Structure formats: structure tokens, C-alpha cells
């Protein structure tokens, strides 16, 4: 998994409040966020 690319994509979909993901994500969280990002792209 290209973690850096995934993290960038997740951050791109966060509200622009300057929030950064700095803590490790569980695999379930990553999967959920990746699914959300994929759904956002599909819209």
C-alpha cells in the first residue's frame, strides 16, 4: 500500500482546518477513509 499517497488523499478530503493525521491509523480506519475518499471521487 502506498501509505504516503493514501495519507495525502485522506488529508485532501479533510475539512481545510489545518488538521493533519499524525497518529497511526488502524487498518479498519484506513479502509474506511479510503472507501470514503473513493466515494467522494465517484460523486
JSON list of N, CA and C in Angstrom, two decimals:
[
{"chain": "A", "resi": 1, "resn": "UNK", "atom": "N", "xyz": [0.85, -1.20, 0.00]},
{"chain": "A", "resi": 1, "resn": "UNK", "atom": "CA", "xyz": [0.00, 0.00, 0.00]},
{"chain": "A", "resi": 1, "resn": "UNK", "atom": "C", "xyz": [0.88, 1.25, 0.00]},
{"chain": "A", "resi": 2, "resn": "UNK", "atom": "N", "xyz": [0.57, 2.17, -0.86]},
{"chain": "A", "resi": 2, "resn": "UNK", "atom": "CA", "xyz": [1.34, 3.41, -0.92]},
{"chain": "A", "resi": 2, "resn": "UNK", "atom": "C", "xyz": [0.81, 4.35, 0.15]},
{"chain": "A", "resi": 3, "resn": "UNK", "atom": "N", "xyz": [1.35, 4.20, 1.35]},
{"chain": "A", "resi": 3, "resn": "UNK", "atom": "CA", "xyz": [0.81, 4.91, 2.51]},
{"chain": "A", "resi": 3, "resn": "UNK", "atom": "C", "xyz": [0.88, 6.42, 2.34]},
{"chain": "A", "resi": 4, "resn": "UNK", "atom": "N", "xyz": [2.00, 6.94, 1.84]},
{"chain": "A", "resi": 4, "resn": "UNK", "atom": "CA", "xyz": [2.13, 8.39, 1.71]},
{"chain": "A", "resi": 4, "resn": "UNK", "atom": "C", "xyz": [1.06, 8.95, 0.78]},
{"chain": "A", "resi": 5, "resn": "UNK", "atom": "N", "xyz": [0.83, 8.27, -0.32]},
{"chain": "A", "resi": 5, "resn": "UNK", "atom": "CA", "xyz": [-0.17, 8.72, -1.27]},
{"chain": "A", "resi": 5, "resn": "UNK", "atom": "C", "xyz": [-1.56, 8.65, -0.66]},
{"chain": "A", "resi": 6, "resn": "UNK", "atom": "N", "xyz": [-1.81, 7.56, 0.07]},
{"chain": "A", "resi": 6, "resn": "UNK", "atom": "CA", "xyz": [-3.11, 7.40, 0.73]},
{"chain": "A", "resi": 6, "resn": "UNK", "atom": "C", "xyz": [-3.32, 8.48, 1.77]},
{"chain": "A", "resi": 7, "resn": "UNK", "atom": "N", "xyz": [-2.29, 8.73, 2.58]},
{"chain": "A", "resi": 7, "resn": "UNK", "atom": "CA", "xyz": [-2.40, 9.76, 3.61]},
{"chain": "A", "resi": 7, "resn": "UNK", "atom": "C", "xyz": [-2.67, 11.12, 2.98]},
{"chain": "A", "resi": 8, "resn": "UNK", "atom": "N", "xyz": [-2.01, 11.42, 1.88]},
{"chain": "A", "resi": 8, "resn": "UNK", "atom": "CA", "xyz": [-2.22, 12.70, 1.19]},
{"chain": "A", "resi": 8, "resn": "UNK", "atom": "C", "xyz": [-3.65, 12.78, 0.69]},
{"chain": "A", "resi": 9, "resn": "UNK", "atom": "N", "xyz": [-4.15, 11.69, 0.15]},
{"chain": "A", "resi": 9, "resn": "UNK", "atom": "CA", "xyz": [-5.51, 11.67, -0.37]},
{"chain": "A", "resi": 9, "resn": "UNK", "atom": "C", "xyz": [-6.52, 11.86, 0.75]},
{"chain": "A", "resi": 10, "resn": "UNK", "atom": "N", "xyz": [-6.27, 11.21, 1.88]},
{"chain": "A", "resi": 10, "resn": "UNK", "atom": "CA", "xyz": [-7.16, 11.36, 3.03]},
{"chain": "A", "resi": 10, "resn": "UNK", "atom": "C", "xyz": [-7.15, 12.81, 3.50]},
{"chain": "A", "resi": 11, "resn": "UNK", "atom": "N", "xyz": [-5.97, 13.40, 3.61]},
{"chain": "A", "resi": 11, "resn": "UNK", "atom": "CA", "xyz": [-5.87, 14.78, 4.06]},
{"chain": "A", "resi": 11, "resn": "UNK", "atom": "C", "xyz": [-6.55, 15.73, 3.08]},
{"chain": "A", "resi": 12, "resn": "UNK", "atom": "N", "xyz": [-6.49, 15.40, 1.78]},
{"chain": "A", "resi": 12, "resn": "UNK", "atom": "CA", "xyz": [-7.15, 16.23, 0.77]},
{"chain": "A", "resi": 12, "resn": "UNK", "atom": "C", "xyz": [-8.66, 16.25, 0.98]},
{"chain": "A", "resi": 13, "resn": "UNK", "atom": "N", "xyz": [-9.20, 15.21, 1.59]},
{"chain": "A", "resi": 13, "resn": "UNK", "atom": "CA", "xyz": [-10.65, 15.12, 1.79]},
{"chain": "A", "resi": 13, "resn": "UNK", "atom": "C", "xyz": [-11.09, 15.61, 3.16]},
{"chain": "A", "resi": 14, "resn": "UNK", "atom": "N", "xyz": [-10.12, 15.99, 4.01]},
{"chain": "A", "resi": 14, "resn": "UNK", "atom": "CA", "xyz": [-10.48, 16.54, 5.31]},
{"chain": "A", "resi": 14, "resn": "UNK", "atom": "C", "xyz": [-10.89, 17.99, 5.15]},
{"chain": "A", "resi": 15, "resn": "UNK", "atom": "N", "xyz": [-11.72, 18.48, 6.07]},
{"chain": "A", "resi": 15, "resn": "UNK", "atom": "CA", "xyz": [-12.02, 19.92, 6.06]},
{"chain": "A", "resi": 15, "resn": "UNK", "atom": "C", "xyz": [-10.72, 20.70, 6.18]},
{"chain": "A", "resi": 16, "resn": "UNK", "atom": "N", "xyz": [-10.64, 21.81, 5.48]},
{"chain": "A", "resi": 16, "resn": "UNK", "atom": "CA", "xyz": [-9.39, 22.58, 5.47]},
{"chain": "A", "resi": 16, "resn": "UNK", "atom": "C", "xyz": [-9.26, 23.41, 6.74]},
{"chain": "A", "resi": 17, "resn": "UNK", "atom": "N", "xyz": [-9.04, 22.70, 7.86]},
{"chain": "A", "resi": 17, "resn": "UNK", "atom": "CA", "xyz": [-8.87, 23.37, 9.14]},
{"chain": "A", "resi": 17, "resn": "UNK", "atom": "C", "xyz": [-7.43, 23.25, 9.60]},
{"chain": "A", "resi": 18, "resn": "UNK", "atom": "N", "xyz": [-6.57, 22.81, 8.68]},
{"chain": "A", "resi": 18, "resn": "UNK", "atom": "CA", "xyz": [-5.17, 22.62, 9.04]},
{"chain": "A", "resi": 18, "resn": "UNK", "atom": "C", "xyz": [-4.95, 21.34, 9.81]},
{"chain": "A", "resi": 19, "resn": "UNK", "atom": "N", "xyz": [-6.00, 20.51, 9.88]},
{"chain": "A", "resi": 19, "resn": "UNK", "atom": "CA", "xyz": [-5.89, 19.26, 10.62]},
{"chain": "A", "resi": 19, "resn": "UNK", "atom": "C", "xyz": [-5.01, 18.28, 9.85]},
{"chain": "A", "resi": 20, "resn": "UNK", "atom": "N", "xyz": [-4.06, 17.70, 10.53]},
{"chain": "A", "resi": 20, "resn": "UNK", "atom": "CA", "xyz": [-3.18, 16.70, 9.92]},
{"chain": "A", "resi": 20, "resn": "UNK", "atom": "C", "xyz": [-3.35, 15.38, 10.67]},
{"chain": "A", "resi": 21, "resn": "UNK", "atom": "N", "xyz": [-3.23, 14.31, 9.93]},
{"chain": "A", "resi": 21, "resn": "UNK", "atom": "CA", "xyz": [-3.28, 12.99, 10.57]},
{"chain": "A", "resi": 21, "resn": "UNK", "atom": "C", "xyz": [-1.86, 12.65, 11.00]},
{"chain": "A", "resi": 22, "resn": "UNK", "atom": "N", "xyz": [-1.63, 12.65, 12.30]},
{"chain": "A", "resi": 22, "resn": "UNK", "atom": "CA", "xyz": [-0.28, 12.38, 12.80]},
{"chain": "A", "resi": 22, "resn": "UNK", "atom": "C", "xyz": [-0.21, 11.08, 13.58]},
{"chain": "A", "resi": 23, "resn": "UNK", "atom": "N", "xyz": [-1.35, 10.62, 14.10]},
{"chain": "A", "resi": 23, "resn": "UNK", "atom": "CA", "xyz": [-1.31, 9.38, 14.86]},
{"chain": "A", "resi": 23, "resn": "UNK", "atom": "C", "xyz": [-1.53, 8.20, 13.92]},
{"chain": "A", "resi": 24, "resn": "UNK", "atom": "N", "xyz": [-0.98, 7.05, 14.28]},
{"chain": "A", "resi": 24, "resn": "UNK", "atom": "CA", "xyz": [-1.13, 5.87, 13.43]},
{"chain": "A", "resi": 24, "resn": "UNK", "atom": "C", "xyz": [-2.61, 5.49, 13.30]},
{"chain": "A", "resi": 25, "resn": "UNK", "atom": "N", "xyz": [-3.00, 5.11, 12.11]},
{"chain": "A", "resi": 25, "resn": "UNK", "atom": "CA", "xyz": [-4.37, 4.67, 11.89]},
{"chain": "A", "resi": 25, "resn": "UNK", "atom": "C", "xyz": [-4.43, 3.15, 11.91]},
{"chain": "A", "resi": 26, "resn": "UNK", "atom": "N", "xyz": [-5.53, 2.64, 12.42]},
{"chain": "A", "resi": 26, "resn": "UNK", "atom": "CA", "xyz": [-5.71, 1.20, 12.35]},
{"chain": "A", "resi": 26, "resn": "UNK", "atom": "C", "xyz": [-6.08, 0.84, 10.92]},
{"chain": "A", "resi": 27, "resn": "UNK", "atom": "N", "xyz": [-5.92, -0.41, 10.56]},
{"chain": "A", "resi": 27, "resn": "UNK", "atom": "CA", "xyz": [-6.24, -0.85, 9.21]},
{"chain": "A", "resi": 27, "resn": "UNK", "atom": "C", "xyz": [-7.71, -0.58, 8.90]},
{"chain": "A", "resi": 28, "resn": "UNK", "atom": "N", "xyz": [-8.58, -0.75, 9.88]},
{"chain": "A", "resi": 28, "resn": "UNK", "atom": "CA", "xyz": [-10.01, -0.50, 9.68]},
{"chain": "A", "resi": 28, "resn": "UNK", "atom": "C", "xyz": [-10.26, 0.97, 9.39]},
{"chain": "A", "resi": 29, "resn": "UNK", "atom": "N", "xyz": [-9.57, 1.86, 10.10]},
{"chain": "A", "resi": 29, "resn": "UNK", "atom": "CA", "xyz": [-9.73, 3.30, 9.87]},
{"chain": "A", "resi": 29, "resn": "UNK", "atom": "C", "xyz": [-9.24, 3.67, 8.48]},
{"chain": "A", "resi": 30, "resn": "UNK", "atom": "N", "xyz": [-8.11, 3.11, 8.08]},
{"chain": "A", "resi": 30, "resn": "UNK", "atom": "CA", "xyz": [-7.57, 3.39, 6.75]},
{"chain": "A", "resi": 30, "resn": "UNK", "atom": "C", "xyz": [-8.54, 2.91, 5.68]},
{"chain": "A", "resi": 31, "resn": "UNK", "atom": "N", "xyz": [-9.09, 1.71, 5.87]},
{"chain": "A", "resi": 31, "resn": "UNK", "atom": "CA", "xyz": [-10.02, 1.16, 4.90]},
{"chain": "A", "resi": 31, "resn": "UNK", "atom": "C", "xyz": [-11.27, 2.03, 4.80]},
{"chain": "A", "resi": 32, "resn": "UNK", "atom": "N", "xyz": [-11.77, 2.48, 5.96]},
{"chain": "A", "resi": 32, "resn": "UNK", "atom": "CA", "xyz": [-12.97, 3.32, 5.96]},
{"chain": "A", "resi": 32, "resn": "UNK", "atom": "C", "xyz": [-12.70, 4.65, 5.26]},
{"chain": "A", "resi": 33, "resn": "UNK", "atom": "N", "xyz": [-11.56, 5.25, 5.56]},
{"chain": "A", "resi": 33, "resn": "UNK", "atom": "CA", "xyz": [-11.22, 6.54, 4.95]},
{"chain": "A", "resi": 33, "resn": "UNK", "atom": "C", "xyz": [-10.98, 6.38, 3.46]},
{"chain": "A", "resi": 34, "resn": "UNK", "atom": "N", "xyz": [-10.34, 5.29, 3.07]},
{"chain": "A", "resi": 34, "resn": "UNK", "atom": "CA", "xyz": [-10.09, 5.06, 1.65]},
{"chain": "A", "resi": 34, "resn": "UNK", "atom": "C", "xyz": [-11.40, 4.87, 0.90]},
{"chain": "A", "resi": 35, "resn": "UNK", "atom": "N", "xyz": [-12.34, 4.17, 1.54]},
{"chain": "A", "resi": 35, "resn": "UNK", "atom": "CA", "xyz": [-13.66, 3.97, 0.94]},
{"chain": "A", "resi": 35, "resn": "UNK", "atom": "C", "xyz": [-14.38, 5.30, 0.81]},
{"chain": "A", "resi": 36, "resn": "UNK", "atom": "N", "xyz": [-14.30, 6.12, 1.85]},
{"chain": "A", "resi": 36, "resn": "UNK", "atom": "CA", "xyz": [-14.93, 7.44, 1.82]},
{"chain": "A", "resi": 36, "resn": "UNK", "atom": "C", "xyz": [-14.33, 8.30, 0.72]},
{"chain": "A", "resi": 37, "resn": "UNK", "atom": "N", "xyz": [-13.01, 8.24, 0.58]},
{"chain": "A", "resi": 37, "resn": "UNK", "atom": "CA", "xyz": [-12.34, 9.01, -0.46]},
{"chain": "A", "resi": 37, "resn": "UNK", "atom": "C", "xyz": [-12.77, 8.52, -1.84]},
{"chain": "A", "resi": 38, "resn": "UNK", "atom": "N", "xyz": [-12.90, 7.22, -1.99]},
{"chain": "A", "resi": 38, "resn": "UNK", "atom": "CA", "xyz": [-13.32, 6.66, -3.28]},
{"chain": "A", "resi": 38, "resn": "UNK", "atom": "C", "xyz": [-14.75, 7.09, -3.60]},
{"chain": "A", "resi": 39, "resn": "UNK", "atom": "N", "xyz": [-15.60, 7.12, -2.59]},
{"chain": "A", "resi": 39, "resn": "UNK", "atom": "CA", "xyz": [-16.98, 7.55, -2.80]},
{"chain": "A", "resi": 39, "resn": "UNK", "atom": "C", "xyz": [-17.02, 9.02, -3.16]},
{"chain": "A", "resi": 40, "resn": "UNK", "atom": "N", "xyz": [-16.18, 9.82, -2.52]},
{"chain": "A", "resi": 40, "resn": "UNK", "atom": "CA", "xyz": [-16.14, 11.26, -2.81]},
{"chain": "A", "resi": 40, "resn": "UNK", "atom": "C", "xyz": [-15.70, 11.50, -4.25]},
{"chain": "A", "resi": 41, "resn": "UNK", "atom": "N", "xyz": [-14.73, 10.70, -4.72]},
{"chain": "A", "resi": 41, "resn": "UNK", "atom": "CA", "xyz": [-14.28, 10.82, -6.11]},
{"chain": "A", "resi": 41, "resn": "UNK", "atom": "C", "xyz": [-15.39, 10.43, -7.08]},
{"chain": "A", "resi": 42, "resn": "UNK", "atom": "N", "xyz": [-16.22, 9.47, -6.67]},
{"chain": "A", "resi": 42, "resn": "UNK", "atom": "CA", "xyz": [-17.27, 8.96, -7.56]},
{"chain": "A", "resi": 42, "resn": "UNK", "atom": "C", "xyz": [-18.42, 9.96, -7.71]},
{"chain": "A", "resi": 43, "resn": "UNK", "atom": "N", "xyz": [-18.54, 10.89, -6.80]},
{"chain": "A", "resi": 43, "resn": "UNK", "atom": "CA", "xyz": [-19.64, 11.86, -6.85]},
{"chain": "A", "resi": 43, "resn": "UNK", "atom": "C", "xyz": [-19.45, 12.84, -8.00]}
]
